[in-house]
Coordinates of C-alpha atoms in Angstrom, one line a residue:
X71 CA -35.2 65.6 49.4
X72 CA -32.1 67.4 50.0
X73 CA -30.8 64.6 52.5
X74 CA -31.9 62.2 49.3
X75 CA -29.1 63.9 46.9
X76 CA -26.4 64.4 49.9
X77 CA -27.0 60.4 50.0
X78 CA -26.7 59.4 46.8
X79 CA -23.9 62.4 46.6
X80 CA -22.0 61.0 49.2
X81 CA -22.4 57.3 48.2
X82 CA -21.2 58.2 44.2
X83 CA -17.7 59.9 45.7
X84 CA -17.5 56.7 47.8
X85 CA -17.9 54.2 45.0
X86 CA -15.0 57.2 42.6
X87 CA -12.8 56.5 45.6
X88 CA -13.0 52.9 46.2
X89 CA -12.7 52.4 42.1
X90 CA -9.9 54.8 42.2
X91 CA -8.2 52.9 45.1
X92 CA -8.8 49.3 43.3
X93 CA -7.6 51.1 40.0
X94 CA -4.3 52.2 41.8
X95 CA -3.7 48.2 43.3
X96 CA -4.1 47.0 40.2
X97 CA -2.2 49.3 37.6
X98 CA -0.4 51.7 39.7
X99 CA 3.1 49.8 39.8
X100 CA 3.1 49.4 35.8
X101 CA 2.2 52.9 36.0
X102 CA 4.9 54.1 38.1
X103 CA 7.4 51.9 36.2
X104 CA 6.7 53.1 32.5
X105 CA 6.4 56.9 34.0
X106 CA 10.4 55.8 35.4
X107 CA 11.2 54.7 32.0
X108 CA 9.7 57.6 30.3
X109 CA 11.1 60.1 32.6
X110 CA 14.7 59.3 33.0
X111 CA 15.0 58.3 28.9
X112 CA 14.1 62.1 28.3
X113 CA 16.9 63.3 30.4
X114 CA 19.8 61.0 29.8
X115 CA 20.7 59.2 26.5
X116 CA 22.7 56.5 27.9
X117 CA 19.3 55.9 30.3
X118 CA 17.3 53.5 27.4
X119 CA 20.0 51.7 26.2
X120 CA 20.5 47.5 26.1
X121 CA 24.1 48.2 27.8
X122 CA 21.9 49.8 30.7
X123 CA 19.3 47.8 30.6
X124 CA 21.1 44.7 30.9
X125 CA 23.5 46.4 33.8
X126 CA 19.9 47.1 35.8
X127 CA 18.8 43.3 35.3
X128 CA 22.2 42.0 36.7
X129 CA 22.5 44.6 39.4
X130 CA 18.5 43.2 40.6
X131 CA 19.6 39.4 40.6
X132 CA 20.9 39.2 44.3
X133 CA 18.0 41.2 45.6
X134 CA 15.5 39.2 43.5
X135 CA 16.7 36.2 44.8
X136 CA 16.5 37.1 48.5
X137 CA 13.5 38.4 48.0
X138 CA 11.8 35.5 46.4
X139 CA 12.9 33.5 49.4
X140 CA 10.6 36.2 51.8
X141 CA 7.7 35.9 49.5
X142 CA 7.9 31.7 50.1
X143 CA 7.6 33.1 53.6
X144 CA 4.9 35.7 53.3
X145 CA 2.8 33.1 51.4
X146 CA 2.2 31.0 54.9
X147 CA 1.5 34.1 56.4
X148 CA 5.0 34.5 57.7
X149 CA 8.1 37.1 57.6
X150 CA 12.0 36.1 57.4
X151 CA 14.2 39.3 58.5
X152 CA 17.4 36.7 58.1
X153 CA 17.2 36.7 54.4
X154 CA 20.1 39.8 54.9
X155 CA 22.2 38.1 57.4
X156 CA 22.1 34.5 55.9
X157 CA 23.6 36.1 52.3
X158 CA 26.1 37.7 54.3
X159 CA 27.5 33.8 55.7
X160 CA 27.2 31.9 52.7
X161 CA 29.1 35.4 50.9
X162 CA 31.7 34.6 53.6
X163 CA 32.1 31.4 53.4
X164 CA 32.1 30.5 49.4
X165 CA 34.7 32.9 49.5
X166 CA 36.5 30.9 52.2
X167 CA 36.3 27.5 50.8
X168 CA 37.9 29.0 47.9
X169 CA 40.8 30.9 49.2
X170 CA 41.3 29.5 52.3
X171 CA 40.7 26.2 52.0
X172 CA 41.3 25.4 47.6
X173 CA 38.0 23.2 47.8
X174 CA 36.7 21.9 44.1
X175 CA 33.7 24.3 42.6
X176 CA 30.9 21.9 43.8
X177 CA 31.8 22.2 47.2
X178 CA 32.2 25.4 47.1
X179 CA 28.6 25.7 45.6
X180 CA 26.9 23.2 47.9
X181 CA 27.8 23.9 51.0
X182 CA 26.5 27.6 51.2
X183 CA 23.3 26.4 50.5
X184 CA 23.6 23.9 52.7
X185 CA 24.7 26.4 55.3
X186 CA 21.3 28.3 54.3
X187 CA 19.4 24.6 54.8
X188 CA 20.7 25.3 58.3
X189 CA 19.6 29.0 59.0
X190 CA 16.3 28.0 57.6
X191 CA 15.9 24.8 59.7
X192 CA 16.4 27.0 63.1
X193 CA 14.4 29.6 61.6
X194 CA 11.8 26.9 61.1
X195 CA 12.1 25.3 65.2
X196 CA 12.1 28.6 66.3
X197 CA 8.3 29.1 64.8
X198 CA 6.7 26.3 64.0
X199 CA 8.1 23.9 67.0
X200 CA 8.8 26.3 70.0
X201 CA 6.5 28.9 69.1
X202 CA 8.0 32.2 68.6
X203 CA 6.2 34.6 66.4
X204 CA 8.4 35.0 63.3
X205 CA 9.1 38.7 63.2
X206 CA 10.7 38.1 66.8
X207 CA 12.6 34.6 65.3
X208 CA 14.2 35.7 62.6
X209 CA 14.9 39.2 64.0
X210 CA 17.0 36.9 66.8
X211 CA 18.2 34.6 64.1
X212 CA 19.8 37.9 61.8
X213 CA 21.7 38.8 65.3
X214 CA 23.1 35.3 65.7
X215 CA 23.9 34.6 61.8
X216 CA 25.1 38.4 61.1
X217 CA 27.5 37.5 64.4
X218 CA 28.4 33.9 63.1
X219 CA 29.6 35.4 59.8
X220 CA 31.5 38.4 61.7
X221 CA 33.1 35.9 64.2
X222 CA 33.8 33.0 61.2
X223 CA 36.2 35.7 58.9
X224 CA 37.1 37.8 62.1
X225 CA 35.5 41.0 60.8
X226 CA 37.8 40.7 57.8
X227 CA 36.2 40.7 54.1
X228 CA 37.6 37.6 52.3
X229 CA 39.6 38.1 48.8
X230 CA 42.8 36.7 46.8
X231 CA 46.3 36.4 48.8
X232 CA 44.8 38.1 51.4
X233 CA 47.0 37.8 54.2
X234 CA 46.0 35.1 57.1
X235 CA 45.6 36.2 61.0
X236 CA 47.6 33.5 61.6
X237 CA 50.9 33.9 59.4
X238 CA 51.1 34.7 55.9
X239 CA 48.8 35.0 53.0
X240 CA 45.9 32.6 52.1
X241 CA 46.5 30.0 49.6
X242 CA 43.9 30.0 47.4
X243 CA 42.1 32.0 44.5
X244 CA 38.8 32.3 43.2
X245 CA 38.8 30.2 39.6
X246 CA 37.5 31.4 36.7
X247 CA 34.3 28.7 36.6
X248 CA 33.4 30.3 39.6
X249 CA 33.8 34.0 39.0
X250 CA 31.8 33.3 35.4
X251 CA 28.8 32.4 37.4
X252 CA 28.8 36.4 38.5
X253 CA 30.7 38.0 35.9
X254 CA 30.3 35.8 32.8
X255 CA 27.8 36.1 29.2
X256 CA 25.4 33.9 27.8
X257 CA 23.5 34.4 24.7
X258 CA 24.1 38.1 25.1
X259 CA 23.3 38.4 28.8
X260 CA 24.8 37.9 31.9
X261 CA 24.7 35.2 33.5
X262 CA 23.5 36.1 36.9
X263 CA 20.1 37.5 34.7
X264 CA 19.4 34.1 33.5
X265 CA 20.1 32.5 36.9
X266 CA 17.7 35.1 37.9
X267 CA 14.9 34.8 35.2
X268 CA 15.3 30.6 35.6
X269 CA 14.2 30.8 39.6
X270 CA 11.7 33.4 38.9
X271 CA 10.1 31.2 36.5
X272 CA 10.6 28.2 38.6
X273 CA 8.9 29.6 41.7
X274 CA 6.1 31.1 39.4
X275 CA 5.4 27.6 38.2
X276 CA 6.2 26.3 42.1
X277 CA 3.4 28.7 43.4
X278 CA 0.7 29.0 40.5
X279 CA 0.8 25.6 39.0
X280 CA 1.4 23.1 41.2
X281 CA -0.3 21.0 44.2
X282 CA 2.1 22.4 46.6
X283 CA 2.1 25.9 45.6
X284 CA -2.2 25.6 46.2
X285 CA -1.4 24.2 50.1
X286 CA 1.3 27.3 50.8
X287 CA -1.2 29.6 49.5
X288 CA -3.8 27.9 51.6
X289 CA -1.9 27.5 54.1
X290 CA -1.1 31.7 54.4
X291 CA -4.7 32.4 53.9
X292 CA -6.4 30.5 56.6
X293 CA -3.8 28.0 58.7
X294 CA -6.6 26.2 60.5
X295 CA -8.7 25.7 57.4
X296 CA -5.8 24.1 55.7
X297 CA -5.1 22.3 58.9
X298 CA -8.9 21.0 58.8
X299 CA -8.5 20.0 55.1
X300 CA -5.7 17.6 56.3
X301 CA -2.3 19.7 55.3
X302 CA 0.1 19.6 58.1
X303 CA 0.7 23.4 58.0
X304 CA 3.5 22.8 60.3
X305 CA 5.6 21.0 57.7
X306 CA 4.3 23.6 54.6
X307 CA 6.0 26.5 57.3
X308 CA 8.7 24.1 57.8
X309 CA 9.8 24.3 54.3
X310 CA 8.6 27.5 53.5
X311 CA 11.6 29.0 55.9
X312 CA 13.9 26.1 54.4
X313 CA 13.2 27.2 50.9
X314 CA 14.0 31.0 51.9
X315 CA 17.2 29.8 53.4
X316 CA 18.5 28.3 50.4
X317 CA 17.2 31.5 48.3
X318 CA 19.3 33.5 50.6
X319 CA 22.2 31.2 50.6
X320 CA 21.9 31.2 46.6
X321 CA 22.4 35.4 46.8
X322 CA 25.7 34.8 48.8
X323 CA 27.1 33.0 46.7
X324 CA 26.0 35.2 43.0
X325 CA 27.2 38.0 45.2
X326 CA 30.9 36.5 46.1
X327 CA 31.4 35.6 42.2
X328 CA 30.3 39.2 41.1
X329 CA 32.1 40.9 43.1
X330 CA 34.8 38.4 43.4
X331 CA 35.6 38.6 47.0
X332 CA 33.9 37.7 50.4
X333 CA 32.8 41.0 51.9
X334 CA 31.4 40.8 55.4
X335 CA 27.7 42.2 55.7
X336 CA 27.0 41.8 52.4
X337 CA 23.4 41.5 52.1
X338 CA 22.4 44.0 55.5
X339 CA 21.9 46.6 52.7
X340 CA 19.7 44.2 50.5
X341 CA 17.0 43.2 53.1
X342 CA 15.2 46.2 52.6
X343 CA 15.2 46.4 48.9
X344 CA 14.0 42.8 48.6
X345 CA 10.9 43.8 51.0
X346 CA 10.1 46.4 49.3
X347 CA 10.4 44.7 45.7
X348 CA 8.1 42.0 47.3
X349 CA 5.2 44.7 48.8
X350 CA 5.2 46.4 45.4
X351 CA 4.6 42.5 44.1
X352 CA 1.6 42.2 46.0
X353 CA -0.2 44.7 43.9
X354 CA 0.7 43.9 40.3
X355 CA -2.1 43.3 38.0
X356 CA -3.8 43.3 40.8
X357 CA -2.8 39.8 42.5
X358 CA -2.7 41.0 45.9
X359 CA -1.0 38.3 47.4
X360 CA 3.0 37.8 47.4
X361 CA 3.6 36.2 43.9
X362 CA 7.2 35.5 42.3
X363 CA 6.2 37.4 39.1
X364 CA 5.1 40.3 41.1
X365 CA 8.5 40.1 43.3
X366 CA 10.8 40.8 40.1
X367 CA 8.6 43.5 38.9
X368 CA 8.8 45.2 42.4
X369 CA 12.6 44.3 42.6
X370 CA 13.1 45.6 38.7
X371 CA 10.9 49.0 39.9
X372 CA 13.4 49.7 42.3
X373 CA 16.4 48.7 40.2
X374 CA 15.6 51.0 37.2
X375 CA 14.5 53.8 39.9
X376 CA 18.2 53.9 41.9
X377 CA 20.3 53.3 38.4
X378 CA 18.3 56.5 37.0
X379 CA 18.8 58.5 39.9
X380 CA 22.4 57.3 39.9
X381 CA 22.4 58.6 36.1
X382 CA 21.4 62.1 37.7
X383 CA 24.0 61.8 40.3
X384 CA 22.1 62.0 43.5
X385 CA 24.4 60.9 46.3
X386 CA 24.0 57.5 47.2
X387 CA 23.5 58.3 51.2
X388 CA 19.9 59.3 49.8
X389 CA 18.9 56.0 48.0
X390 CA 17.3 55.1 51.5
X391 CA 14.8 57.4 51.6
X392 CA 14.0 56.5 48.3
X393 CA 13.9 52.7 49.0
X394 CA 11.9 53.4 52.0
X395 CA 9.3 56.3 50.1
X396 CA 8.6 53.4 47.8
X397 CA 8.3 50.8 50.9
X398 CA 5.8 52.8 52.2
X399 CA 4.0 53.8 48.7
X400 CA 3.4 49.8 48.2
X401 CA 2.4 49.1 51.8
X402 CA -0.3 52.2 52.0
X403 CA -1.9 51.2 48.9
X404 CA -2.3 47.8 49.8
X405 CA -3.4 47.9 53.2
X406 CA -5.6 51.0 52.2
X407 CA -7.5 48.2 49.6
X408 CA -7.6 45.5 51.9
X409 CA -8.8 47.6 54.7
X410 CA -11.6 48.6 51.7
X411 CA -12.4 45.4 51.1
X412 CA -12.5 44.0 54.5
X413 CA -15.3 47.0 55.2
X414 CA -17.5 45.7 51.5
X415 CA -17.4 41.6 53.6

């Protein structure tokens, strides 16, 4: 009798855990974004304001859009680390073709991303042609690009007049057209926000309601199943590491017109926060699977979190641990419910 109730004891904390585990996926991020909000508006006044609030959606752009290109990745069951590196070039050289060279605003939007077609392209031999498991690729390719960039500008950050290794100053200056795409207001927000909110959308729609969003997602979740079903899982990866490419590409180039200058390592920083906003993605409302919606809500969890802790002036040396705290917040809870749910199957 007594091993009767210990059963049925043990079975009912089992079944409290597991709902509290599946409760935590599913509402623990909105959870620990409205306790944020709550906290730091009680102990600043200039915390919930629209000034700030539009100051933490601007300052989230760059690192949404590098992140959105990894989740294109982590959807075929893959993993860019060049995401950092690959902002970094096309910061560099968008800044170049402006100052260095005087090259018309289209060029000087087009070839960046171009430059990220590129990145993602060898990213994309590397893995799907020769091979190479993609944490190891792209961990290679962020070495070569992060030198590319380094060796292209000569370990000099890229700005107005700046003077020229080779004899005098540089010729050029960034316009106002392009600094506007960084620094300018539309419709009472900045501009960067809605370029943000526009490819959010875009890869929401991509990834939820269309044809080719199904096959990526089928692709990630079982390769030769997809292969079996006649998608060419070769080509989805192919452009999966393309489309992350021109994401990343996309970032260096916000990044130069923000900041108005083409600062060498730019996006080394970044590639942490835009895993992390991703893996705290994965468990919004439950989705658990790398969704753009769920990206921006990790990315703006992380935004609010540093800009309130900036409010409260802790030194910025220690945003790390805090980036990486939440890292491995998201990446426990979700491997804790998917280890869970392995066991139920």
């Amino acid at each position: 009798m007594q091993a009767v109730e210990k059963k049925s004891t043990a079975k009912t904390q089992n079944s409290a855990q597991e709902k509290a585990i599946q409760f935590l996926f599913k509402y623990g991020a909105i959870f620990l974004l409205v306790f944020i909000i709550l906290y730091f508006s009680t102990i600043s006044d200039t915390f919930f304001t629209y000034g700030n609030f539009t100051d933490i959606l601007r300052s989230i752009s760059i690192v949404t859009l590098l992140a959105l290109g990894v989740t294109f990745t982590l959807v075929v069951d893959g993993f860019d680390l060049s995401v950092g590196s690959t902002m970094s070039l096309s910061t560099v050289v968008s800044a170049s073709l402006m100052v260095w060279y005087e090259m018309p605003l289209w060029l000087v939007l087009l070839l960046p991303i171009l430059v990220g077609v590129l990145v993602g392209v060898v990213n994309s031999l590397l893995i799907v042609v020769i091979g190479i498991p993609d944490l190891l690729a792209t961990l290679s390719m962020m070495y070569i690009v992060a030198g590319l960039h380094r060796t292209y500008t000569e370990g000099y950050s890229i700005y107005n007049n700046m003077p020229l290794t080779s004899g005098g100053t540089a010729p050029g200056q960034f316009s106002e057209a392009f600094l506007w795409i960084g620094q300018g207001q539309m419709l009472g927000l900045p501009v960067p926000v809605w370029i943000m909110l526009i490819l959010v959308l875009a890869s929401y729609v991509v990834l939820n309601h269309t044809r080719w969003g199904r096959i990526l997602y089928m692709t990630g979740g079982n390769a030769e199943a997809a292969s079996l079903s006649g998608v060419n899982v070769k080509k989805v990866k192919f452009t999966a590491y393309v489309v992350s490419g021109v994401f990343a590409s996309m970032a260096g180039i916000l990044f130069t017109a923000r900041v108005g200058s083409g600062q060498i390592d730019a996006g080394a920083p970044l590639l942490m926060e835009a895993v992390a906003a991703v893996f705290v993605g994965y468990s919004v409302l439950g989705a658990g699977k790398p969704n753009a919606l769920g990206t921006f809500f990790g990315a703006a969890v992380i935004g609010i979190l540093l800009n309130g802790l900036t409010i409260l002036n802790l030194p910025y040396y220690a945003f790390d641990i805090i980036k990486g705290g939440v890292l491995v917040a998201a990446l426990a809870v979700t491997y804790i419910y998917a280890k869970n749910k392995f066991a139920k199957t």
